[in-house]
CSV table of C-alpha atoms and ligand atoms in Angstrom, one decimal:
chain,number,residue,atom,x,y,z
W,1,MET,CA,21.3,-0.3,12.6
W,2,SER,CA,17.9,1.2,12.6
W,3,LYS,CA,17.5,4.7,14.2
W,4,SER,CA,15.8,5.2,17.5
W,5,SER,CA,12.6,7.2,17.6
W,6,ARG,CA,13.0,7.7,21.4
W,7,ILE,CA,13.9,11.4,21.1
W,8,PRO,CA,14.0,13.0,24.7
W,9,GLY,CA,12.6,16.6,24.7
W,10,PHE,CA,11.4,16.5,21.2
W,11,HIS,CA,8.5,18.6,22.1
W,12,LYS,CA,10.6,21.2,23.7
W,13,MET,CA,12.5,21.7,20.5
W,14,SER,CA,11.9,24.6,18.2
W,15,MET,CA,10.2,23.7,14.9
W,16,GLU,CA,13.5,24.1,13.1
W,17,GLU,CA,15.2,21.6,15.4
W,18,ARG,CA,12.3,19.1,15.0
W,19,ILE,CA,12.5,19.4,11.3
W,20,LYS,CA,16.3,18.7,11.5
W,21,VAL,CA,15.7,15.7,13.6
W,22,VAL,CA,13.1,14.3,11.1
W,23,LYS,CA,15.4,15.1,8.2
W,24,GLU,CA,18.1,13.0,9.7
W,25,PHE,CA,15.8,10.3,10.7
W,26,ALA,CA,14.1,9.9,7.3
W,27,ASP,CA,16.9,11.2,5.1
W,28,LEU,CA,14.9,13.9,3.6
W,29,THR,CA,16.1,15.6,0.6
W,30,ASP,CA,16.3,19.4,0.1
W,31,GLU,CA,13.2,19.3,-2.1
W,32,GLU,CA,11.3,17.4,0.5
W,33,MET,CA,12.7,19.8,3.4
W,34,ALA,CA,11.2,22.7,1.4
W,35,LEU,CA,7.7,21.4,2.0
W,36,LEU,CA,8.2,21.6,5.8
W,37,GLY,CA,8.1,24.6,8.2
W,38,LYS,CA,5.5,26.5,6.2
W,39,SER,CA,1.9,27.2,5.7
W,40,SER,CA,0.0,29.3,3.1
W,41,VAL,CA,-3.3,29.8,4.8
W,42,LEU,CA,-3.3,28.6,8.4
W,43,GLY,CA,0.0,30.3,9.3
W,44,ILE,CA,2.6,28.2,10.7
W,45,ASP,CA,2.6,29.8,14.2
W,46,THR,CA,-1.1,29.1,14.5
W,47,ALA,CA,-0.4,25.5,13.5
W,48,ASP,CA,2.4,25.3,16.0
W,49,ARG,CA,0.0,26.5,18.7
W,50,MET,CA,-2.8,24.1,17.6
W,51,ILE,CA,-1.2,20.7,18.1
W,52,GLU,CA,2.1,19.4,19.4
W,53,ASN,CA,5.5,18.6,17.6
W,54,VAL,CA,4.4,20.4,14.4
W,55,ILE,CA,6.8,20.4,11.4
W,56,GLY,CA,4.3,21.7,8.7
W,57,THR,CA,0.9,21.7,7.5
W,58,PHE,CA,-1.1,19.5,5.3
W,59,GLU,CA,-3.4,20.7,2.5
W,60,LEU,CA,-6.5,19.1,1.0
W,61,PRO,CA,-8.4,20.4,-2.1
W,62,LEU,CA,-11.4,22.6,-1.2
W,63,GLY,CA,-14.2,22.2,-3.7
W,64,ILE,CA,-17.6,23.8,-4.0
W,65,VAL,CA,-20.9,21.9,-4.4
W,66,PRO,CA,-23.4,24.1,-6.3
W,67,ASN,CA,-27.1,23.5,-6.8
W,68,MET,CA,-28.0,22.7,-3.1
W,69,THR,CA,-31.3,24.1,-1.7
W,70,VAL,CA,-31.8,23.5,2.0
W,71,ASN,CA,-34.9,24.8,3.8
W,72,GLY,CA,-35.8,26.9,0.8
W,73,ARG,CA,-32.4,28.6,0.9
W,74,ASP,CA,-29.8,28.1,-2.1
W,75,ILE,CA,-26.3,27.4,-0.7
W,76,LEU,CA,-22.9,26.7,-2.0
W,77,VAL,CA,-21.3,23.9,0.0
W,78,PRO,CA,-17.5,24.0,0.6
W,79,LEU,CA,-15.9,20.6,0.9
W,80,ALA,CA,-12.5,19.7,1.9
W,81,VAL,CA,-11.7,16.1,0.5
W,82,GLU,CA,-9.0,14.2,-1.1
W,83,GLU,CA,-11.3,11.7,-3.0
W,84,SER,CA,-12.3,12.4,-6.7
W,85,SER,CA,-15.9,12.3,-7.6
W,86,VAL,CA,-17.3,13.4,-4.3
W,87,VAL,CA,-17.9,17.0,-5.3
W,88,ALA,CA,-19.2,16.2,-8.8
W,89,ALA,CA,-21.5,13.5,-7.6
W,90,LEU,CA,-23.1,15.8,-5.0
W,91,ALA,CA,-23.5,18.6,-7.5
W,92,ASN,CA,-25.4,16.2,-9.8
W,93,ALA,CA,-27.6,14.8,-7.1
W,94,ALA,CA,-28.3,18.2,-5.6
W,95,ARG,CA,-29.6,19.4,-9.1
W,96,MET,CA,-31.8,16.3,-9.2
W,97,ALA,CA,-33.2,16.9,-5.6
W,98,ARG,CA,-34.3,20.5,-6.9
W,99,SER,CA,-37.0,18.9,-8.8
W,100,GLY,CA,-38.7,18.4,-5.5
W,101,GLY,CA,-37.7,21.6,-3.9
W,102,GLY,CA,-34.4,20.7,-2.5
W,103,PHE,CA,-33.7,19.4,1.0
W,104,VAL,CA,-35.9,20.0,4.1
W,105,ALA,CA,-33.9,19.7,7.2
W,106,SER,CA,-34.5,20.0,11.0
W,107,SER,CA,-32.8,18.9,14.1
W,108,SER,CA,-33.4,18.0,17.8
W,109,GLY,CA,-31.3,20.8,19.3
W,110,PRO,CA,-27.7,20.9,20.4
W,111,ILE,CA,-27.9,18.5,23.4
W,112,MET,CA,-24.6,16.7,24.2
W,113,ILE,CA,-24.3,13.9,26.8
W,114,GLY,CA,-21.6,13.6,29.4
W,115,GLN,CA,-21.0,10.4,31.1
W,116,ILE,CA,-20.0,9.7,34.7
W,117,GLN,CA,-19.1,6.2,35.6
W,118,THR,CA,-19.4,4.9,39.0
W,119,VAL,CA,-18.0,1.7,40.2
W,120,ASN,CA,-17.9,-0.3,43.4
W,121,VAL,CA,-21.4,0.2,44.1
W,122,SER,CA,-23.1,-3.0,45.7
W,123,ASP,CA,-26.7,-1.6,45.4
W,124,PRO,CA,-26.5,0.0,41.9
W,125,PHE,CA,-30.4,0.4,41.5
W,126,ALA,CA,-30.6,2.2,44.8
W,127,ALA,CA,-27.6,4.4,43.9
W,128,LYS,CA,-29.4,5.2,40.6
W,129,LEU,CA,-32.3,6.6,42.4
W,130,LYS,CA,-30.1,8.4,45.0
W,131,ILE,CA,-28.4,10.2,42.1
W,132,LEU,CA,-31.8,10.9,40.4
W,133,GLU,CA,-33.1,12.4,43.9
W,134,HIS,CA,-30.4,15.1,43.4
W,135,ARG,CA,-31.4,16.1,39.8
W,136,GLU,CA,-31.9,19.8,40.5
W,137,GLU,CA,-28.7,20.0,42.5
W,138,ILE,CA,-26.8,18.2,39.7
W,139,ILE,CA,-28.1,20.6,37.2
W,140,ASP,CA,-27.2,23.5,39.3
W,141,LEU,CA,-23.8,22.2,40.2
W,142,ALA,CA,-23.1,21.6,36.5
W,143,ASN,CA,-24.1,25.0,35.5
W,144,GLU,CA,-22.0,26.8,38.1
W,145,ASN,CA,-19.0,25.7,35.8
W,146,ASP,CA,-20.2,27.6,32.7
W,147,PRO,CA,-22.2,30.8,33.4
W,148,VAL,CA,-21.5,32.1,29.8
W,149,LEU,CA,-23.2,29.1,28.3
W,150,VAL,CA,-26.2,29.3,30.7
W,151,LYS,CA,-26.3,33.1,29.9
W,152,LEU,CA,-26.6,32.0,26.3
W,153,GLY,CA,-29.5,29.7,26.9
W,154,GLY,CA,-27.5,26.6,27.1
W,155,GLY,CA,-26.2,24.6,30.1
W,156,CYS,CA,-27.2,21.2,31.8
W,157,LYS,CA,-30.9,20.6,31.3
W,158,ASP,CA,-31.4,17.2,32.5
W,159,ILE,CA,-29.9,14.0,33.8
W,160,GLU,CA,-30.5,10.3,33.4
W,161,VAL,CA,-29.0,7.5,35.2
W,162,ARG,CA,-28.4,4.1,33.7
W,163,VAL,CA,-27.2,0.8,35.3
W,164,VAL,CA,-25.0,-0.8,32.7
W,165,ASP,CA,-24.1,-4.5,32.7
W,166,SER,CA,-20.5,-4.8,32.2
W,167,ALA,CA,-17.7,-7.6,32.2
W,168,LEU,CA,-17.0,-6.4,35.7
W,169,GLY,CA,-20.6,-6.3,36.9
W,170,PRO,CA,-23.2,-3.5,37.1
W,171,MET,CA,-21.9,0.1,36.8
W,172,VAL,CA,-23.8,3.1,37.5
W,173,VAL,CA,-23.6,5.6,34.6
W,174,THR,CA,-24.9,9.1,35.1
W,175,HIS,CA,-25.7,11.2,31.9
W,176,ILE,CA,-25.7,15.0,32.1
W,177,LEU,CA,-27.6,16.4,29.1
W,178,VAL,CA,-26.2,19.7,28.1
W,179,ASP,CA,-27.3,22.2,25.7
W,180,THR,CA,-24.1,23.4,24.3
W,181,ARG,CA,-25.6,25.9,21.9
W,182,ASP,CA,-23.2,26.9,19.1
W,183,ALA,CA,-20.2,24.9,20.6
W,184,MET,CA,-19.4,21.3,19.7
W,185,GLY,CA,-19.4,21.2,23.6
W,186,ALA,CA,-16.7,18.7,24.5
W,187,ASN,CA,-14.9,21.0,26.9
W,188,ALA,CA,-18.0,22.4,28.5
W,189,VAL,CA,-19.4,18.8,29.1
W,190,ASN,CA,-16.2,17.4,30.4
W,191,THR,CA,-15.6,20.2,32.8
W,192,MET,CA,-19.1,19.7,34.3
W,193,ALA,CA,-18.8,15.9,34.4
W,194,GLU,CA,-15.5,16.2,36.3
W,195,ALA,CA,-17.1,18.8,38.8
W,196,LEU,CA,-19.8,16.5,39.5
W,197,ALA,CA,-17.7,13.4,40.3
W,198,PRO,CA,-17.1,14.1,44.1
W,199,HIS,CA,-20.8,14.7,44.7
W,200,ILE,CA,-21.8,11.5,43.0
W,201,GLU,CA,-19.2,9.6,45.1
W,202,LYS,CA,-20.6,11.1,48.2
W,203,TRP,CA,-24.2,10.2,47.5
W,204,THR,CA,-23.6,6.7,46.2
W,205,GLY,CA,-20.6,5.6,48.3
W,206,GLY,CA,-19.1,4.4,45.0
W,207,ARG,CA,-16.0,5.4,43.1
W,208,VAL,CA,-16.3,7.6,40.1
W,209,PHE,CA,-14.1,6.7,37.2
W,210,LEU,CA,-14.6,8.0,33.8
W,211,ARG,CA,-16.0,11.5,33.4
W,212,ILE,CA,-16.2,12.3,29.7
W,213,LEU,CA,-18.6,13.2,26.8
W,214,SER,CA,-20.2,10.6,24.8
W,215,ASN,CA,-19.9,10.7,21.0
W,216,LEU,CA,-23.0,9.0,20.5
W,217,ALA,CA,-24.7,12.2,20.4
W,218,ASP,CA,-28.2,10.9,19.9
W,219,ARG,CA,-29.8,14.0,21.5
W,220,ARG,CA,-28.2,16.2,18.9
W,221,LEU,CA,-29.5,14.8,15.7
W,222,ALA,CA,-29.9,16.4,12.5
W,223,ARG,CA,-32.5,15.3,9.9
W,224,ALA,CA,-33.0,15.8,6.2
W,225,ARG,CA,-35.4,14.7,3.6
W,226,CYS,CA,-35.9,15.3,-0.1
W,227,LEU,CA,-38.2,14.2,-3.0
W,228,VAL,CA,-36.8,13.6,-6.4
W,229,LYS,CA,-39.3,13.8,-9.2
W,230,LYS,CA,-39.3,10.5,-11.2
W,231,ASP,CA,-38.5,12.3,-14.5
W,232,ALA,CA,-35.6,14.1,-12.9
W,233,ILE,CA,-33.5,11.2,-12.2
W,234,PRO,CA,-31.4,9.8,-15.1
W,235,PRO,CA,-31.4,7.5,-16.9
W,236,GLY,CA,-35.2,7.3,-16.1
W,237,PRO,CA,-37.8,6.4,-13.4
W,238,GLU,CA,-36.8,2.6,-13.5
W,239,VAL,CA,-33.7,3.6,-11.6
W,240,ILE,CA,-35.9,4.5,-8.5
W,241,ASP,CA,-36.6,0.8,-7.8
W,242,GLY,CA,-32.8,0.1,-8.2
W,243,ILE,CA,-32.1,2.7,-5.5
W,244,ILE,CA,-34.5,1.4,-3.1
W,245,THR,CA,-33.3,-2.1,-3.7
W,246,ALA,CA,-29.6,-0.9,-3.0
W,247,TRP,CA,-30.8,0.8,0.2
W,248,ALA,CA,-32.6,-2.3,1.4
W,249,LEU,CA,-29.5,-4.3,1.2
W,250,ALA,CA,-27.6,-1.6,3.2
W,251,ASP,CA,-30.3,-1.7,5.9
W,252,ALA,CA,-30.2,-5.4,6.1
W,253,ASP,CA,-26.5,-6.2,5.7
W,254,PRO,CA,-23.7,-4.6,7.8
W,255,TYR,CA,-21.0,-5.4,5.0
W,256,ARG,CA,-23.0,-3.2,2.5
W,257,ALA,CA,-24.1,-0.6,5.3
W,258,ALA,CA,-20.5,0.1,5.9
W,259,THR,CA,-19.8,1.2,2.4
W,260,HIS,CA,-23.2,2.9,2.1
W,261,ASN,CA,-22.7,5.0,5.2
W,262,LYS,CA,-19.1,5.6,4.2
W,263,GLY,CA,-20.3,7.3,1.1
W,264,ILE,CA,-22.6,9.4,3.3
W,265,MET,CA,-19.6,10.5,5.2
W,266,ASN,CA,-17.6,11.3,2.0
W,267,GLY,CA,-20.0,14.4,2.1
W,268,VAL,CA,-20.7,14.9,5.7
W,269,SER,CA,-16.8,14.6,6.7
W,270,ALA,CA,-15.7,16.8,3.9
W,271,LEU,CA,-18.1,19.6,5.1
W,272,VAL,CA,-17.1,18.9,8.8
W,273,ILE,CA,-13.4,19.3,7.9
W,274,ALA,CA,-13.9,22.5,5.7
W,275,THR,CA,-15.5,24.1,8.7
W,276,GLY,CA,-12.7,23.2,11.1
W,277,ASN,CA,-14.9,20.7,13.0
W,278,ASP,CA,-13.9,17.4,14.7
W,279,PHE,CA,-14.6,14.8,12.0
W,280,ARG,CA,-13.6,11.8,14.3
W,281,ALA,CA,-16.5,12.9,16.6
W,282,ILE,CA,-18.8,13.0,13.9
W,283,GLU,CA,-17.8,9.7,12.4
W,284,ALA,CA,-18.0,7.9,15.7
W,285,GLY,CA,-21.5,9.4,16.3
W,286,ALA,CA,-22.7,8.4,12.9
W,287,HIS,CA,-21.5,4.9,13.1
W,288,SER,CA,-22.4,4.3,16.7
W,289,TYR,CA,-26.1,5.7,15.8
W,290,ALA,CA,-26.3,3.4,12.8
W,291,ALA,CA,-25.6,0.4,15.1
W,292,ARG,CA,-28.0,1.5,17.8
W,293,SER,CA,-30.6,-1.2,17.1
W,294,GLY,CA,-28.0,-3.7,17.8
W,295,ARG,CA,-27.2,-4.3,14.1
W,296,TYR,CA,-25.2,-1.8,12.0
W,297,ARG,CA,-27.7,-0.4,9.5
W,298,SER,CA,-28.1,2.4,6.9
W,299,LEU,CA,-28.3,6.1,8.1
W,300,THR,CA,-30.7,6.8,5.3
W,301,ARG,CA,-34.0,5.4,4.1
W,302,TRP,CA,-35.4,5.5,0.5
W,303,GLU,CA,-39.0,5.1,-0.4
W,304,LYS,CA,-41.4,5.8,-3.3
W,305,ASP,CA,-44.4,8.1,-2.7
W,306,GLU,CA,-47.9,7.5,-4.2
W,307,ASN,CA,-46.8,9.4,-7.4
W,308,GLY,CA,-43.9,7.1,-8.0
W,309,ASP,CA,-41.4,9.8,-7.0
W,310,LEU,CA,-38.3,9.0,-5.0
W,311,VAL,CA,-38.3,10.0,-1.4
W,312,GLY,CA,-35.2,10.0,0.9
W,313,SER,CA,-34.5,10.6,4.5
W,314,ILE,CA,-31.6,10.7,6.9
W,315,GLU,CA,-31.2,11.0,10.6
W,316,MET,CA,-27.8,11.1,12.3
W,317,PRO,CA,-25.9,12.8,15.3
W,318,LEU,CA,-24.2,15.9,14.1
W,319,ALA,CA,-22.2,17.5,16.9
W,320,VAL,CA,-20.7,20.4,15.1
W,321,GLY,CA,-19.8,23.8,16.4
W,322,LEU,CA,-19.1,27.3,15.2
W,323,VAL,CA,-17.2,28.6,18.3
W,324,GLY,CA,-14.0,27.2,19.6
W,325,GLY,CA,-11.0,25.4,18.4
W,326,ALA,CA,-10.2,25.2,14.7
W,327,THR,CA,-13.5,26.6,13.7
W,328,VAL,CA,-12.4,30.1,14.7
W,329,LEU,CA,-8.7,29.7,14.4
W,330,HIS,CA,-8.4,28.3,11.0
W,331,PRO,CA,-9.1,31.2,8.3
W,332,MET,CA,-10.3,28.6,5.9
W,333,ALA,CA,-12.9,27.2,8.2
W,334,LYS,CA,-14.1,30.7,8.8
W,335,LEU,CA,-14.3,31.3,5.2
W,336,ALA,CA,-16.2,28.1,4.7
W,337,VAL,CA,-18.8,29.2,7.3
W,338,LYS,CA,-19.2,32.5,5.4
W,339,ILE,CA,-19.7,30.8,2.2
W,340,LEU,CA,-22.3,28.6,3.7
W,341,GLY,CA,-24.1,31.7,5.2
W,342,VAL,CA,-24.9,29.8,8.5
W,343,LYS,CA,-25.2,31.7,11.8
W,344,THR,CA,-25.7,28.8,14.2
W,345,ALA,CA,-24.2,25.2,14.8
W,346,THR,CA,-27.7,23.7,14.3
W,347,GLU,CA,-28.0,25.2,10.8
W,348,LEU,CA,-24.6,23.8,9.9
W,349,ALA,CA,-25.6,20.3,11.4
W,350,GLU,CA,-28.8,20.4,9.2
W,351,ILE,CA,-26.8,21.3,6.0
W,352,ALA,CA,-24.5,18.5,6.9
W,353,ALA,CA,-27.3,16.0,7.1
W,354,ALA,CA,-28.7,17.2,3.7
W,355,VAL,CA,-25.2,16.9,2.2
W,356,GLY,CA,-25.0,13.3,3.5
W,357,LEU,CA,-28.4,12.4,2.0
W,358,CYS,CA,-27.5,14.0,-1.2
W,359,GLN,CA,-24.3,12.0,-1.5
W,360,ASN,CA,-26.2,8.8,-0.7
W,361,LEU,CA,-28.6,9.7,-3.6
W,362,ALA,CA,-25.8,10.2,-5.9
W,363,ALA,CA,-24.0,7.0,-5.0
W,364,LEU,CA,-27.1,4.8,-5.1
W,365,ARG,CA,-28.2,6.3,-8.4
W,366,VAL,CA,-24.8,5.5,-9.9
W,367,LEU,CA,-24.6,2.1,-8.4
W,368,ALA,CA,-28.2,1.2,-9.7
W,369,ALA,CA,-27.6,2.7,-13.2
W,370,GLU,CA,-24.0,2.5,-14.6
W,371,GLY,CA,-21.8,1.4,-11.7
W,372,VAL,CA,-19.3,3.8,-10.0
W,373,GLN,CA,-16.2,3.0,-12.1
W,374,ARG,CA,-17.0,4.9,-15.2
W,375,GLY,CA,-17.4,8.3,-13.3
W,376,HIS,CA,-14.5,7.5,-10.9
W,377,MET,CA,-12.3,6.5,-13.7
W,378,SER,CA,-12.2,9.7,-15.7
W,379,LEU,CA,-11.0,11.7,-12.7
W,380,HIS,CA,-8.8,9.0,-11.5
W,381,ALA,CA,-7.2,8.6,-14.9
W,382,LYS,CA,-6.0,12.2,-14.7
W,383,ASN,CA,-4.4,11.4,-11.4
W,384,ILE,CA,-2.7,8.4,-13.0
W,385,ALA,CA,-1.6,10.5,-15.9
W,386,VAL,CA,0.0,13.0,-13.6
W,387,MET,CA,1.7,10.2,-11.7
W,388,ALA,CA,3.1,9.0,-15.0
W,389,GLY,CA,4.6,12.5,-15.5
W,390,ALA,CA,2.0,14.1,-17.8
W,391,GLN,CA,1.9,18.1,-17.6
W,392,GLY,CA,-0.6,20.6,-18.9
W,393,ASP,CA,-2.5,19.6,-21.9
W,394,GLU,CA,-1.0,16.1,-21.8
W,395,ILE,CA,-2.9,15.3,-18.7
W,396,ASP,CA,-6.4,15.2,-20.6
W,397,VAL,CA,-5.0,13.5,-23.7
W,398,VAL,CA,-3.5,10.8,-21.6
W,399,ALA,CA,-6.4,10.4,-19.3
W,400,GLN,CA,-8.9,10.2,-22.2
W,401,ARG,CA,-6.9,7.3,-23.8
W,402,LEU,CA,-6.6,5.4,-20.5
W,403,VAL,CA,-10.4,5.5,-20.1
W,404,GLN,CA,-11.0,4.7,-23.8
W,405,GLU,CA,-8.8,1.7,-23.5
W,406,GLY,CA,-10.2,0.6,-20.2
W,407,LYS,CA,-6.6,0.6,-18.8
W,408,VAL,CA,-6.2,3.2,-16.2
W,409,ARG,CA,-2.8,2.2,-15.1
W,410,VAL,CA,0.4,4.1,-14.6
W,411,ASP,CA,2.5,1.8,-16.8
W,412,ARG,CA,0.1,2.3,-19.7
W,413,ALA,CA,0.0,6.2,-19.1
W,414,GLU,CA,3.8,6.3,-19.3
W,415,GLU,CA,3.7,4.4,-22.7
W,416,ILE,CA,1.0,6.7,-24.0
W,417,LEU,CA,3.1,9.7,-22.8
W,418,LYS,CA,6.1,8.5,-24.6
W,419,GLU,CA,4.1,8.0,-27.7
W,420,ILE,CA,2.5,11.6,-27.7
W,421,ARG,CA,6.0,13.1,-26.8
W,422,GLY,CA,7.5,11.2,-29.6
W,423,LYS,CA,5.1,12.6,-32.2
L,501,MEV,C1,-17.0,5.6,-2.5
L,501,MEV,O1,-16.2,6.4,-1.9
L,501,MEV,C2,-18.4,5.6,-1.9
L,501,MEV,C3,-19.4,4.5,-2.5
L,501,MEV,O2,-18.8,3.3,-2.4
L,501,MEV,C4,-20.6,4.7,-1.6
L,501,MEV,C5,-21.6,3.6,-1.9
L,501,MEV,O3,-21.2,2.5,-2.3
L,501,MEV,O4,-22.8,3.8,-1.6
L,501,MEV,C6,-19.7,4.8,-3.9
């Protein structure tokens, strides 16, 4: 008989009790049990306060990308990621971008959008104007909710009102545009949006439904550009046309754009995770921004300048913060911010954009030159060797043989391991 996952009061149990329940449910061994209920860095009590029903913590490797220059400053970029090749590829591409002075980054400022949906309005266009007539009042009412943010120079700065055609007819959607300074801003924006709801109902006669932040943070854009000298890009200048051809497909074809942008997010999300930020918010923002024209397109652009050098640029929403949540609770996130040497969320966003562009340079260069498998395979082969049971020096020996033979498979790794252990 299958076991029931309906466990009344699971959230009220102590961590030890929860672990016991999971042990029984999943038949965990003592060895597996030893992985639970502890944390080396975050601290199990902090973890237990961060989310619900905690039974342990989950580690990722933290790697450092050297060679990056952003706005004339040399930085080391910490990345938390499970995928091999991401860190190495970024380090390589960052070195190439140094030929043109590294990355130049800028941003629009940290403006987040909160949405207030009003339904049951028979005259939506008149309602839109009624809301706009209260612009100053709305800004003041919103800002009453966050005097600290206002004191820091942030707060609600403006509003806009849209009439959105939906499956249920027109809806009036009010946007509050909130400068959230160094916070990601979801809490501040949601609080303001909720406080405004009764006022908007009063003015429009409609019913307010959703009051929530938009992750399409297109008023919180970060931008980066770089120039790679034609003789600084291996195997040679001819690869530049290949990179531009690869980019053109991503810009024209959503099937390729998904992979192209996924690669960009390999770098961006890994930095976002390392700094304790909400990577789902960043991913949602990136992909919805990539589709803003009605077609899902590339987040980057690659061109050739008059000297034949490669010029790349990126623009994407980057709603990252330095205050609040895991960014301050997680000791590793604080350390990552210190390694980066950033003082503001905007600086962090600009570096993230540069990292995204840098990763795209790395990926397109490899795709246009030798294909990804060669590079991927050597690190992948090491993982396969470990999976086959290789230890210490055996790992490199087995991995090398796997790559040489072009058979990066666990069964072959086991055979090679037997062979070298037999000797
Ligand atoms: C793999 O994680 C990322 C790439 O597929 C990105 C790309 O194709 O541009 C290499």
